[in-house]
Coordinates of C-alpha atoms (C1' of nucleotides) in Angstrom, one line a residue:
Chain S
X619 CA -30.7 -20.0 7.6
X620 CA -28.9 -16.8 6.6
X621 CA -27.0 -16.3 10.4
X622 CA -25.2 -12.6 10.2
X623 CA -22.1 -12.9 12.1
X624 CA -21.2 -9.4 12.6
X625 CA -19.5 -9.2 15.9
X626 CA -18.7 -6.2 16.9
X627 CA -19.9 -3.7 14.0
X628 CA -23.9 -2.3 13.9
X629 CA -25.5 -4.1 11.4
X630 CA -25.2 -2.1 8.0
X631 CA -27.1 1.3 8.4
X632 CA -27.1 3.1 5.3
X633 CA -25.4 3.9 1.7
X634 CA -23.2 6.0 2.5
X635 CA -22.0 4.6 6.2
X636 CA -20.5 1.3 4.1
X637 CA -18.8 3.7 1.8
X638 CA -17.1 5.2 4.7
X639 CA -16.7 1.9 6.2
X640 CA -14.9 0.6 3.2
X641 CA -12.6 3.2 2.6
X642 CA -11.7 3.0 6.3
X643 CA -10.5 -0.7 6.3
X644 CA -9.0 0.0 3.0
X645 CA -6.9 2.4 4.8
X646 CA -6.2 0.6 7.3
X647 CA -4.9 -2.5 5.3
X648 CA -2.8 -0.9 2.8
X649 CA -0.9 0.7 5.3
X650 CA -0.6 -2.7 6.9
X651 CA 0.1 -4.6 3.7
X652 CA 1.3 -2.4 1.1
X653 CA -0.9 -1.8 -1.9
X654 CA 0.3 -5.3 -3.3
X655 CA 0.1 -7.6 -0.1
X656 CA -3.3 -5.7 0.5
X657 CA -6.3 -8.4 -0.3
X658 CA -9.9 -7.1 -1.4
X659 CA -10.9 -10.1 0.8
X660 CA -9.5 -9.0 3.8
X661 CA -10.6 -5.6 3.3
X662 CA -14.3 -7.1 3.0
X663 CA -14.1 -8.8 5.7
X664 CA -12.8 -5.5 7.8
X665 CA -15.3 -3.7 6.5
X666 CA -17.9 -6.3 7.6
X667 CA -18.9 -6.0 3.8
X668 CA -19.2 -8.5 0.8
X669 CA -16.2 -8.1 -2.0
X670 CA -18.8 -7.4 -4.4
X671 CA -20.0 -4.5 -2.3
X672 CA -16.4 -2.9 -2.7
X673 CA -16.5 -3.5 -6.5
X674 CA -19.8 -2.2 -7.1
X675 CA -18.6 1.3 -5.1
X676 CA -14.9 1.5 -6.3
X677 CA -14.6 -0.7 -9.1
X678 CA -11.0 -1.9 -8.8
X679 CA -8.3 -2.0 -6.8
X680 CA -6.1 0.7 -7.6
X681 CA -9.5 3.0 -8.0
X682 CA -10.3 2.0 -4.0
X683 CA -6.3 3.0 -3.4
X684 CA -7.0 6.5 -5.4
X685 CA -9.9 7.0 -3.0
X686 CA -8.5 6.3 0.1
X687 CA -5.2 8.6 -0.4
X688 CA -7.7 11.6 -1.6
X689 CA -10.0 11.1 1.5
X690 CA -7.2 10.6 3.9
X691 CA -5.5 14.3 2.0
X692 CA -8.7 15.8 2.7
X693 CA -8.9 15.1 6.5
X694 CA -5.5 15.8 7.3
X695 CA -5.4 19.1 5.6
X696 CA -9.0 20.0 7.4
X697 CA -7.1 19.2 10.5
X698 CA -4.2 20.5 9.7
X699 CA -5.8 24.2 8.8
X700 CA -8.2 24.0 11.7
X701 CA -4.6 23.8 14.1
X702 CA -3.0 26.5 12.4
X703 CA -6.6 28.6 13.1
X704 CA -4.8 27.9 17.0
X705 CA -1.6 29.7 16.8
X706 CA -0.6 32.2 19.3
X707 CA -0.8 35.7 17.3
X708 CA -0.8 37.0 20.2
X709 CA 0.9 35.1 23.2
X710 CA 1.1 35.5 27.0
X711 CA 3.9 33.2 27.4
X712 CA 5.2 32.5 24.4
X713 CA 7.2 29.5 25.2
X714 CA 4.4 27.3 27.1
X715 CA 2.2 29.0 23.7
X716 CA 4.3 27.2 20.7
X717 CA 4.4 23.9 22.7
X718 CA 0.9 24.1 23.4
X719 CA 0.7 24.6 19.0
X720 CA 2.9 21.6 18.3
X721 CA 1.6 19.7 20.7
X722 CA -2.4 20.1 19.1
X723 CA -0.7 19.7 15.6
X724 CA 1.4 16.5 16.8
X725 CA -1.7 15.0 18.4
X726 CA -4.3 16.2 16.1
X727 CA -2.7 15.6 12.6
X728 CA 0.5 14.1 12.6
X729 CA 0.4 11.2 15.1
X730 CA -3.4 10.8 15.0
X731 CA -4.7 7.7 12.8
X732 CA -5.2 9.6 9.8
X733 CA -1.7 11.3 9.7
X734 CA 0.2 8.0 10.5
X735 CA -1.6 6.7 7.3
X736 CA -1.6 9.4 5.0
X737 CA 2.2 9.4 5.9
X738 CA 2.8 5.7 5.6
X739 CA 1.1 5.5 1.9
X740 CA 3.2 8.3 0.8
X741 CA 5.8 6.6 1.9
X742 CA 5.9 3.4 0.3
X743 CA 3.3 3.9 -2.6
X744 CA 4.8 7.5 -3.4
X745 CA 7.0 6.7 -6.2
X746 CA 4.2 4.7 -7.9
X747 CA 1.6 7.1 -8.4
X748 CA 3.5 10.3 -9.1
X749 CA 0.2 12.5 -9.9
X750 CA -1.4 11.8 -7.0
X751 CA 1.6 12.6 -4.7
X752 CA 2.3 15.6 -6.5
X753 CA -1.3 16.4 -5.7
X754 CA -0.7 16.0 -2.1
X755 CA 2.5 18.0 -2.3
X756 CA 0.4 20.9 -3.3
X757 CA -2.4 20.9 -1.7
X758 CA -0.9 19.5 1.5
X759 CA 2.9 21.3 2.5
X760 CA 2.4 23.3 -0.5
X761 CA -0.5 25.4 1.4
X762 CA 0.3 24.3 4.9
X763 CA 4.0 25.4 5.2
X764 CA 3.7 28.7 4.0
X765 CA 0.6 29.5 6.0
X766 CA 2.4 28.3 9.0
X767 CA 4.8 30.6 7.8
X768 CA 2.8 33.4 7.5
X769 CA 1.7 32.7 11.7
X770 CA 5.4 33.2 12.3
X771 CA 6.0 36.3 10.1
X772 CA 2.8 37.7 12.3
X773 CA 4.7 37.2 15.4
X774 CA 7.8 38.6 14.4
X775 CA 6.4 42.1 13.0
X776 CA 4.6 41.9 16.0
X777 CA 8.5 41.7 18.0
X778 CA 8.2 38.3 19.7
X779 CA 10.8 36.8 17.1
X780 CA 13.6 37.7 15.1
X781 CA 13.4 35.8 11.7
X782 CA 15.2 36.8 8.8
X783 CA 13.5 34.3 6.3
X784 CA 9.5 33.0 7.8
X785 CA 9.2 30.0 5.6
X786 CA 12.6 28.9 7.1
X787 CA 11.7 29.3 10.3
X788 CA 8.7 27.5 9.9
X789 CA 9.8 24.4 8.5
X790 CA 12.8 24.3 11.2
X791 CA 9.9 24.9 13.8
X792 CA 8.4 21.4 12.4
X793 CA 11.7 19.9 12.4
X794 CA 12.7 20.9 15.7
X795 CA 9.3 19.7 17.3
X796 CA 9.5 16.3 16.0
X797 CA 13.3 16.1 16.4
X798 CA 12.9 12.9 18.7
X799 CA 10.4 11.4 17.1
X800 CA 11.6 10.6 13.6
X801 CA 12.8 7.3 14.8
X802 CA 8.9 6.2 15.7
X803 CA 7.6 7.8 12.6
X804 CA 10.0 6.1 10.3
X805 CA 8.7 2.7 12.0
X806 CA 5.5 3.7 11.9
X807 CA 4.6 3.8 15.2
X808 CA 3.0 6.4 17.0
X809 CA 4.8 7.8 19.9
X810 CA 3.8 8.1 23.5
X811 CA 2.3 11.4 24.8
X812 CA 4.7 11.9 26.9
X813 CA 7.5 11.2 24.2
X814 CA 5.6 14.4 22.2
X815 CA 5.6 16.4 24.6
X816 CA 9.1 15.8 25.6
X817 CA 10.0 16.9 21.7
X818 CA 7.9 19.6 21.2
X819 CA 9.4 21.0 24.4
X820 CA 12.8 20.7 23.7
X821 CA 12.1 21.6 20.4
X822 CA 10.7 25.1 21.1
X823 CA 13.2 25.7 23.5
X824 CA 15.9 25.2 20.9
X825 CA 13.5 27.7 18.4
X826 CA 13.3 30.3 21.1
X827 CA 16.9 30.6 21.8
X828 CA 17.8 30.6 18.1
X829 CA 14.8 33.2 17.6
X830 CA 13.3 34.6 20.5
X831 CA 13.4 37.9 21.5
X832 CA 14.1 38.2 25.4
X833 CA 11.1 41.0 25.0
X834 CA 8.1 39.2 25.9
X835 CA 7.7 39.9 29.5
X836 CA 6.0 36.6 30.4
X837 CA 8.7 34.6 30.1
X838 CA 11.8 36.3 31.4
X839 CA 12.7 33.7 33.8
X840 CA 13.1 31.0 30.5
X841 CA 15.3 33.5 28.8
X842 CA 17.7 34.2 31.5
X843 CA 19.4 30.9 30.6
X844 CA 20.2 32.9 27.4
X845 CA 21.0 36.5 28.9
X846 CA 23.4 34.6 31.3
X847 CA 26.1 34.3 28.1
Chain J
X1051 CA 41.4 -26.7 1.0
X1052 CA 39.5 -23.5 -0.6
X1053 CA 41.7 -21.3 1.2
X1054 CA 42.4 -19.4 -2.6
X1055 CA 44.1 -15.8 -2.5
X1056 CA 42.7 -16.0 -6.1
X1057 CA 43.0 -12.3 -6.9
X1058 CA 39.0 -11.8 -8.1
X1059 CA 38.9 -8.5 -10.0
X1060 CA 36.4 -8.6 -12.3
X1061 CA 32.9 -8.3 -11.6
X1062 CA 32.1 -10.7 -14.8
X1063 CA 31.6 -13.9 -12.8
X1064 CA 32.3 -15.7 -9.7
X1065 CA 30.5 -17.0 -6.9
X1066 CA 30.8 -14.1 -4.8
X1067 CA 30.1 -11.6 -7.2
X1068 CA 26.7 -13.4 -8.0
X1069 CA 25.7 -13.2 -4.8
X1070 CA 26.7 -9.4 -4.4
X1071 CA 25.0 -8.8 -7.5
X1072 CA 21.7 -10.6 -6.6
X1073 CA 21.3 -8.7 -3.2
X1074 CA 21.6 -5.9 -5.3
X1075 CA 19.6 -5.9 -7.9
X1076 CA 16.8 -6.7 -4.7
X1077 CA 17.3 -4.2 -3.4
X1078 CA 16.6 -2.5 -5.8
X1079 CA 13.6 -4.5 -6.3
X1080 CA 12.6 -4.7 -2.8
X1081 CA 12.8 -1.2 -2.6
X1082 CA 10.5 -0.2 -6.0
X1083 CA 8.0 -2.9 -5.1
X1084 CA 7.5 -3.8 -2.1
X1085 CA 8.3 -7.0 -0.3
X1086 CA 4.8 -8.2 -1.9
X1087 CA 4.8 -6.7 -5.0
X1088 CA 8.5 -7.8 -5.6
X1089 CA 8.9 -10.5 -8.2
X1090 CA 11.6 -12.8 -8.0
X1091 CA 11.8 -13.5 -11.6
X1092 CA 12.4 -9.7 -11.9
X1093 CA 15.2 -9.9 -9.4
X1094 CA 16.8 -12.8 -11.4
X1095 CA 16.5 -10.7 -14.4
X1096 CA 18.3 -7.5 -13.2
X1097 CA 21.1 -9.5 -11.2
X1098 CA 21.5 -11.3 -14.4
X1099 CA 21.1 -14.8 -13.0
X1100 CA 18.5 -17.4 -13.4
X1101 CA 16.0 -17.9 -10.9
X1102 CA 17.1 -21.3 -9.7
X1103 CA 20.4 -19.0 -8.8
X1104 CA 18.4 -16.9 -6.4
X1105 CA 17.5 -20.1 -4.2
X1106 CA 20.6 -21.9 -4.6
X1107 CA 21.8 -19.2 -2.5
X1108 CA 19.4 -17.7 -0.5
X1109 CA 16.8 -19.9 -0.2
X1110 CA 13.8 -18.3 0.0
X1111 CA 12.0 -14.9 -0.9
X1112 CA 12.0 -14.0 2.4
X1113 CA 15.8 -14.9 3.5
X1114 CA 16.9 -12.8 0.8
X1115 CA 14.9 -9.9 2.2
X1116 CA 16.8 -10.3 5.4
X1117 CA 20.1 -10.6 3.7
X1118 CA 19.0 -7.7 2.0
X1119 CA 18.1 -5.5 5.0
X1120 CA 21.4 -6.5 6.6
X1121 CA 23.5 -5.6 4.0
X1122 CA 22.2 -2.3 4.1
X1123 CA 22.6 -1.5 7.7
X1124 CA 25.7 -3.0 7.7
X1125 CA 27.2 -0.8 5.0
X1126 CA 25.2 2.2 6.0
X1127 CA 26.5 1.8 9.5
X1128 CA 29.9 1.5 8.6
X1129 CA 29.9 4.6 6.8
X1130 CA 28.2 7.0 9.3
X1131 CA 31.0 5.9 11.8
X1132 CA 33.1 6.8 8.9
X1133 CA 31.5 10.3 8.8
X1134 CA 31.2 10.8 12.1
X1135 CA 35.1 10.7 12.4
X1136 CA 35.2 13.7 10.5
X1137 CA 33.7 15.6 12.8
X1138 CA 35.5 18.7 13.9
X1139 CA 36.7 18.7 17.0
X1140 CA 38.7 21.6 16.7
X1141 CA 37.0 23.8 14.6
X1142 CA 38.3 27.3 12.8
X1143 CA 35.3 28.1 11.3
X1144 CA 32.6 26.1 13.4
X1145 CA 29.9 27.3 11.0
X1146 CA 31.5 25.9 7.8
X1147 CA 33.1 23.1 9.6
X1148 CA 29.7 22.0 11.1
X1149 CA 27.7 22.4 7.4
X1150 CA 31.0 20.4 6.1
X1151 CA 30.5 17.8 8.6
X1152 CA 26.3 18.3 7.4
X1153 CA 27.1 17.6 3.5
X1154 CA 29.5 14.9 4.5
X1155 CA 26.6 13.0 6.3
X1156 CA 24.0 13.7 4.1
X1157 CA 25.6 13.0 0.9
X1158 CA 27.6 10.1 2.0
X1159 CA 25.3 8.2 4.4
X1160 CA 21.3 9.7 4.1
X1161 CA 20.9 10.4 0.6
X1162 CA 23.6 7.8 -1.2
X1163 CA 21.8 4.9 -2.8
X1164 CA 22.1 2.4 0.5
X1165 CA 20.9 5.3 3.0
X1166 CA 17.8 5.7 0.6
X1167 CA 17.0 1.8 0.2
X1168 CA 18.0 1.3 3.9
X1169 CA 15.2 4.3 4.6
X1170 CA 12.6 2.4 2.5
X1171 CA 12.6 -0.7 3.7
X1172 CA 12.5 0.2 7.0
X1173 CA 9.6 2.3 6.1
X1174 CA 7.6 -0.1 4.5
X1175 CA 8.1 -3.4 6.0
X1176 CA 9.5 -2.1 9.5
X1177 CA 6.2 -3.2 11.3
X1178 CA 6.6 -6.6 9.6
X1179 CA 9.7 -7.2 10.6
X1180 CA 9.6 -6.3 14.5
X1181 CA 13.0 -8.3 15.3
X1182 CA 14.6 -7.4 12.4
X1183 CA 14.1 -3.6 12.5
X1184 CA 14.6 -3.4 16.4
X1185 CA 18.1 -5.2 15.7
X1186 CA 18.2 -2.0 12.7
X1187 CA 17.3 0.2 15.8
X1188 CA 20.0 -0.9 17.9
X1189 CA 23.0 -0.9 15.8
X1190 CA 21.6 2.2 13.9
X1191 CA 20.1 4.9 15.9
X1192 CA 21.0 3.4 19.1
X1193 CA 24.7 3.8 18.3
X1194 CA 25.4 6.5 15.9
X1195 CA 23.2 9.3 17.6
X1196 CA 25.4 8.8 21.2
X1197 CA 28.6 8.5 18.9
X1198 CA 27.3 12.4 17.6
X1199 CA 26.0 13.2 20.6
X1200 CA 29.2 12.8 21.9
X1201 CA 31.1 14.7 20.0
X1202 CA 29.0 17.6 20.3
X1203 CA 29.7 17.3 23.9
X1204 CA 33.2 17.4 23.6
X1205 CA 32.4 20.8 21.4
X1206 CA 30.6 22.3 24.5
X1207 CA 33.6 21.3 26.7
X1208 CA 35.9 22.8 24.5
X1209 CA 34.3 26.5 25.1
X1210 CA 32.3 26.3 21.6
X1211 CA 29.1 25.7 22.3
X1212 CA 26.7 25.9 25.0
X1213 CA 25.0 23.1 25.5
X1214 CA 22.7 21.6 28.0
X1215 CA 21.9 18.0 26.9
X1216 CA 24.1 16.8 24.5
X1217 CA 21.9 14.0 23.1
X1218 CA 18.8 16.5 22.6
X1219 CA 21.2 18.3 20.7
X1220 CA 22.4 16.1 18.5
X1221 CA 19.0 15.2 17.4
X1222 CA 18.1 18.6 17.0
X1223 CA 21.1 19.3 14.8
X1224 CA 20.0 16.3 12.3
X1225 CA 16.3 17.6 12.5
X1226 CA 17.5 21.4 11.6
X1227 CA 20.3 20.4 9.1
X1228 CA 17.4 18.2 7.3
X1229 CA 14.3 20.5 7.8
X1230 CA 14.3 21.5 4.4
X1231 CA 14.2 17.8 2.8
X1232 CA 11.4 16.5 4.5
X1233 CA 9.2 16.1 1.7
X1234 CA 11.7 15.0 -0.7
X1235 CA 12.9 12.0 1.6
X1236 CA 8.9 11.0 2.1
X1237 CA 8.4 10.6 -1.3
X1238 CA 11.9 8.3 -1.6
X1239 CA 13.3 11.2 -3.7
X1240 CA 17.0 11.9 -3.8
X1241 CA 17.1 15.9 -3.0
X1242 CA 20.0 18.4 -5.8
X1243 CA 23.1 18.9 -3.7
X1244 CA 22.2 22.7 -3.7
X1245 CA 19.0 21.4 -1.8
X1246 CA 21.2 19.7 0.9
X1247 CA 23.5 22.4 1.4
X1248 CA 20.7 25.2 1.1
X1249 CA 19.4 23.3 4.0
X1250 CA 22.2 22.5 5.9
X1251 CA 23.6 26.0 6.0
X1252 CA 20.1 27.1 7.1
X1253 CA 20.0 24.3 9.7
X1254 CA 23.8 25.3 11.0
X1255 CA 22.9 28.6 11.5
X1256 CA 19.9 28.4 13.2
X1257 CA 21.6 25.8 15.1
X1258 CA 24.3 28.2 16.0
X1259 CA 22.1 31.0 17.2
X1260 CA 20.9 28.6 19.4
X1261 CA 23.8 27.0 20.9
X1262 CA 26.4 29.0 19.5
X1263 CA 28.7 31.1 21.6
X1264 CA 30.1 34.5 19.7
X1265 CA 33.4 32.7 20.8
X1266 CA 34.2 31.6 17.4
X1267 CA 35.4 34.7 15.9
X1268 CA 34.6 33.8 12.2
X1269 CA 30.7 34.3 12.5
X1270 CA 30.7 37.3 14.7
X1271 CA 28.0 39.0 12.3
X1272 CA 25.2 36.0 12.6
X1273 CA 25.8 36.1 16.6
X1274 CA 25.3 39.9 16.6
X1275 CA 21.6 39.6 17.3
X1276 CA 22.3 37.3 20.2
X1277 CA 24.7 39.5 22.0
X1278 CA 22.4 42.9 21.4
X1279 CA 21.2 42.1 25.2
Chain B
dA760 C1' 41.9 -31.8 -20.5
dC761 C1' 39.1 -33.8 -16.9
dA762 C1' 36.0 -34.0 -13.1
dA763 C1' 33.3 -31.6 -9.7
dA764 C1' 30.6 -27.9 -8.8
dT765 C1' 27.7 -24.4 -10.2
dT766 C1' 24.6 -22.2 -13.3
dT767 C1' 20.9 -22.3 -16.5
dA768 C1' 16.4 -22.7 -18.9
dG769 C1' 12.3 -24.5 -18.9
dA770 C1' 8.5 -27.2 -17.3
dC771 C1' 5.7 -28.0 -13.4
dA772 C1' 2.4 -28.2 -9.3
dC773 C1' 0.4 -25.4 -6.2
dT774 C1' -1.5 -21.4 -4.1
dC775 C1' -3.3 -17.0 -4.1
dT776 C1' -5.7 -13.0 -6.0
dT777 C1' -8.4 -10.3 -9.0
dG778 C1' -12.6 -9.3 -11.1
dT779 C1' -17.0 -11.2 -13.0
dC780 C1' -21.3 -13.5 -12.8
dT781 C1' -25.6 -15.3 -10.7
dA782 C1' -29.2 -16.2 -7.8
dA783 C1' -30.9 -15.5 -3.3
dT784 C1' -31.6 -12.3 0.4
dT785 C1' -32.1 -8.0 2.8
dC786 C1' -32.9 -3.0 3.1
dG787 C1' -35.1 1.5 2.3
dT788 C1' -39.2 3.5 1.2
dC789 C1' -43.6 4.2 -0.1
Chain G
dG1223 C1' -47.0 -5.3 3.0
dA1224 C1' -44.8 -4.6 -1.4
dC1225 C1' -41.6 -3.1 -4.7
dG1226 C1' -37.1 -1.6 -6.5
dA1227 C1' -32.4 -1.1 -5.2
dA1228 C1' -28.6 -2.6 -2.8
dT1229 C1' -26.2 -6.4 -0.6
dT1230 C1' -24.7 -11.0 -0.1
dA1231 C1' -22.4 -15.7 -0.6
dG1232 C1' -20.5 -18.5 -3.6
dA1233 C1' -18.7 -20.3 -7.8
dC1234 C1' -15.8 -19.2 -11.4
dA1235 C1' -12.2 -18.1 -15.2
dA1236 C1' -7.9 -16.0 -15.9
dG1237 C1' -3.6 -14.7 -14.5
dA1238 C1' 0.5 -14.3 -11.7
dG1239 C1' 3.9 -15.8 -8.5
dT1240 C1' 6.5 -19.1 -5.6
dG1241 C1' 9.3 -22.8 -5.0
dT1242 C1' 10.8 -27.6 -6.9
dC1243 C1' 12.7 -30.5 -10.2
dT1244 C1' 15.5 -32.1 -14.1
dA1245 C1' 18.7 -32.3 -17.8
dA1246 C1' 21.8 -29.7 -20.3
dA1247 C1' 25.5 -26.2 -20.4
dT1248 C1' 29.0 -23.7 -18.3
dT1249 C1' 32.5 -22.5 -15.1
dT1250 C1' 36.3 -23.8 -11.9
dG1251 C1' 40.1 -26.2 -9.9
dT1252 C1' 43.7 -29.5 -10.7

DNA sequence: ACAAATTTAGACACTCTTGTCTAATTCGTC
DNA sequence: GACGAATTAGACAAGAGTGTCTAAATTTGT
């Protein structure tokens, strides 16, 4: 009698793989919904799981919500520390270098499905749960900016760059970068590769000629444009 | 035969001011909430009307959210054109113009309480309202960033810059001037004025080096790594 | 002051959602 | 194959919110 219409999912496989699977839809409808418009039915059925199933792993709601935002943290900061584990110390051409950085940090943790999310529940669900946003603030820019920081304060002792103040720098670097795409983001879209790559390139250009050093003999032909004033 | 030149001063009451004051108040609402999580009785409430009020003149929960959203990019809009006519065209001191110009636009058009609620909304309930938001895409964006592009443009041709594209530039210069605020603005925070200027007069500066000819003979010292070549 | 228009408070029907409960079914594991 | 744990569908109570309606009160124009 019992027919299990489960399209397109693997029927359920274990404990743990519905956990995931439930936070996952959860993730995915808040940031569709809101946390109020969001429906525990809908999630269910996303999930290809029963709403007691959610209950009996989350308990409420809001608990599902905390869940969701702490998971989502924890991925993007893995992703964002394993990109910053990329940055040129030591570059051959420092220009195609940086764009190659903001590029893997653009694609791998800002405009990837997790970083759209994370960005879109801080966004509208910020201001309601302050201690968990202040949490992210911490453990997310709070570590990330100033080891990004730290990358750049590596290449200027090391006389690729002339930086008075690193943590600066660093943060202008990320706004430079994503100078184009803040129209997108604030949509919540998720801009074209070639619209990335178009910012980040533009955006490092602008960083070099505010901070580069015309030293780095790979890329004299770039800099002439600036020796030419 | 209502053609009145009635003087109406006071806020008290009138049939204007009621409606003023209920887009207001959801806003505000709006804004807090959520579209879902708004409550219309709590609108009535802080407008200071009675519920029936609300539908009398608007309708519908969802009207009002479009009067809402178009009241704000109206009076947003209206006031960035404002700002941008300050620009300086002729600068003396192109650093402290250009921060001026900065603070102006910040304080008066990105942090003020509509460029705050206008943000929101547009954040939140942007992918639910495709029309609406592409129409707030148009006007917005679509027209202020070429109205600043612009002017930098007619900067460069006036000797004071060097600049190759004037459109990257211009979003480059509102990406450095609000590097620093990031994080405030995602959490729907309204950043200390020493934040904004801190930030702009980083974001000038670095914008300088990068475009910045040691023309302008106010800022020799900052240009003074430039010209070392 | 009078009449028309507007506003108000409250009741109301209706829908939707959350979270609980139960009994049947399925899964993991021995 | 069998047993305990997990999952399921469905019904359910309780609460909240939208939008309508009405009769009374208030404001507004003349």
């Amino acid at each position: 009698m019992k027919l299990h219409v489960s399209p397109d999912t693997f029927p359920p496989r274990g404990h743990e793989a519905k956990r995931l699977s439930i936070v996952d839809s959860a993730a995915t409808v808040f940031c569709r919904e809101g946390f109020a418009g969001a429906n525990i039915d809908l999630i269910a059925a996303e999930a290809g799981v029963s709403r007691q199933t959610i209950y009996n792993h989350h308990g409420d709601k809001e608990k599902l919500f905390v869940a969701v935002v702490r998971d989502l943290t924890e991925r993007c900061n893995a992703g964002i520390f394993a990109t910053i584990a990329t940055f040129p110390d030591l570059p051959g051409d420092l220009e195609a270098d940086l764009i190659g950085f903001a590029m893997r940090l653009n694609q791998n943790c800002i405009c990837n499905r997790d970083g759209k999310f994370l960005r879109k529940l801080i966004q509208t669900e910020g201001e309601r749960y302050p201690e968990l946003f202040a949490e992210w603030r911490e453990q997310g820019p709070g570590r990330t900016w100033p080891a990004i920081a730290a990358r750049f304060a590596r290449l200027a002792y090391g006389g690729y760059l002339a930086i008075d103040d690193p943590d600066v720098a660093a943060r202008q670097f990320l706004g430079l970068v994503n100078a184009e795409l803040q129209t997108t983001f604030m949509l919540g879209g998720s801009p074209r590769e070639d619209e990335v790559l178009q910012s980040a390139t533009n955006g490092v250009r602008t960083f070099l000629r505010a901070f580069g050093k015309r030293r780095s003999a790979t890329s004299v032909e770039k800099q002439s444009a600036l020796a030419s004033a």
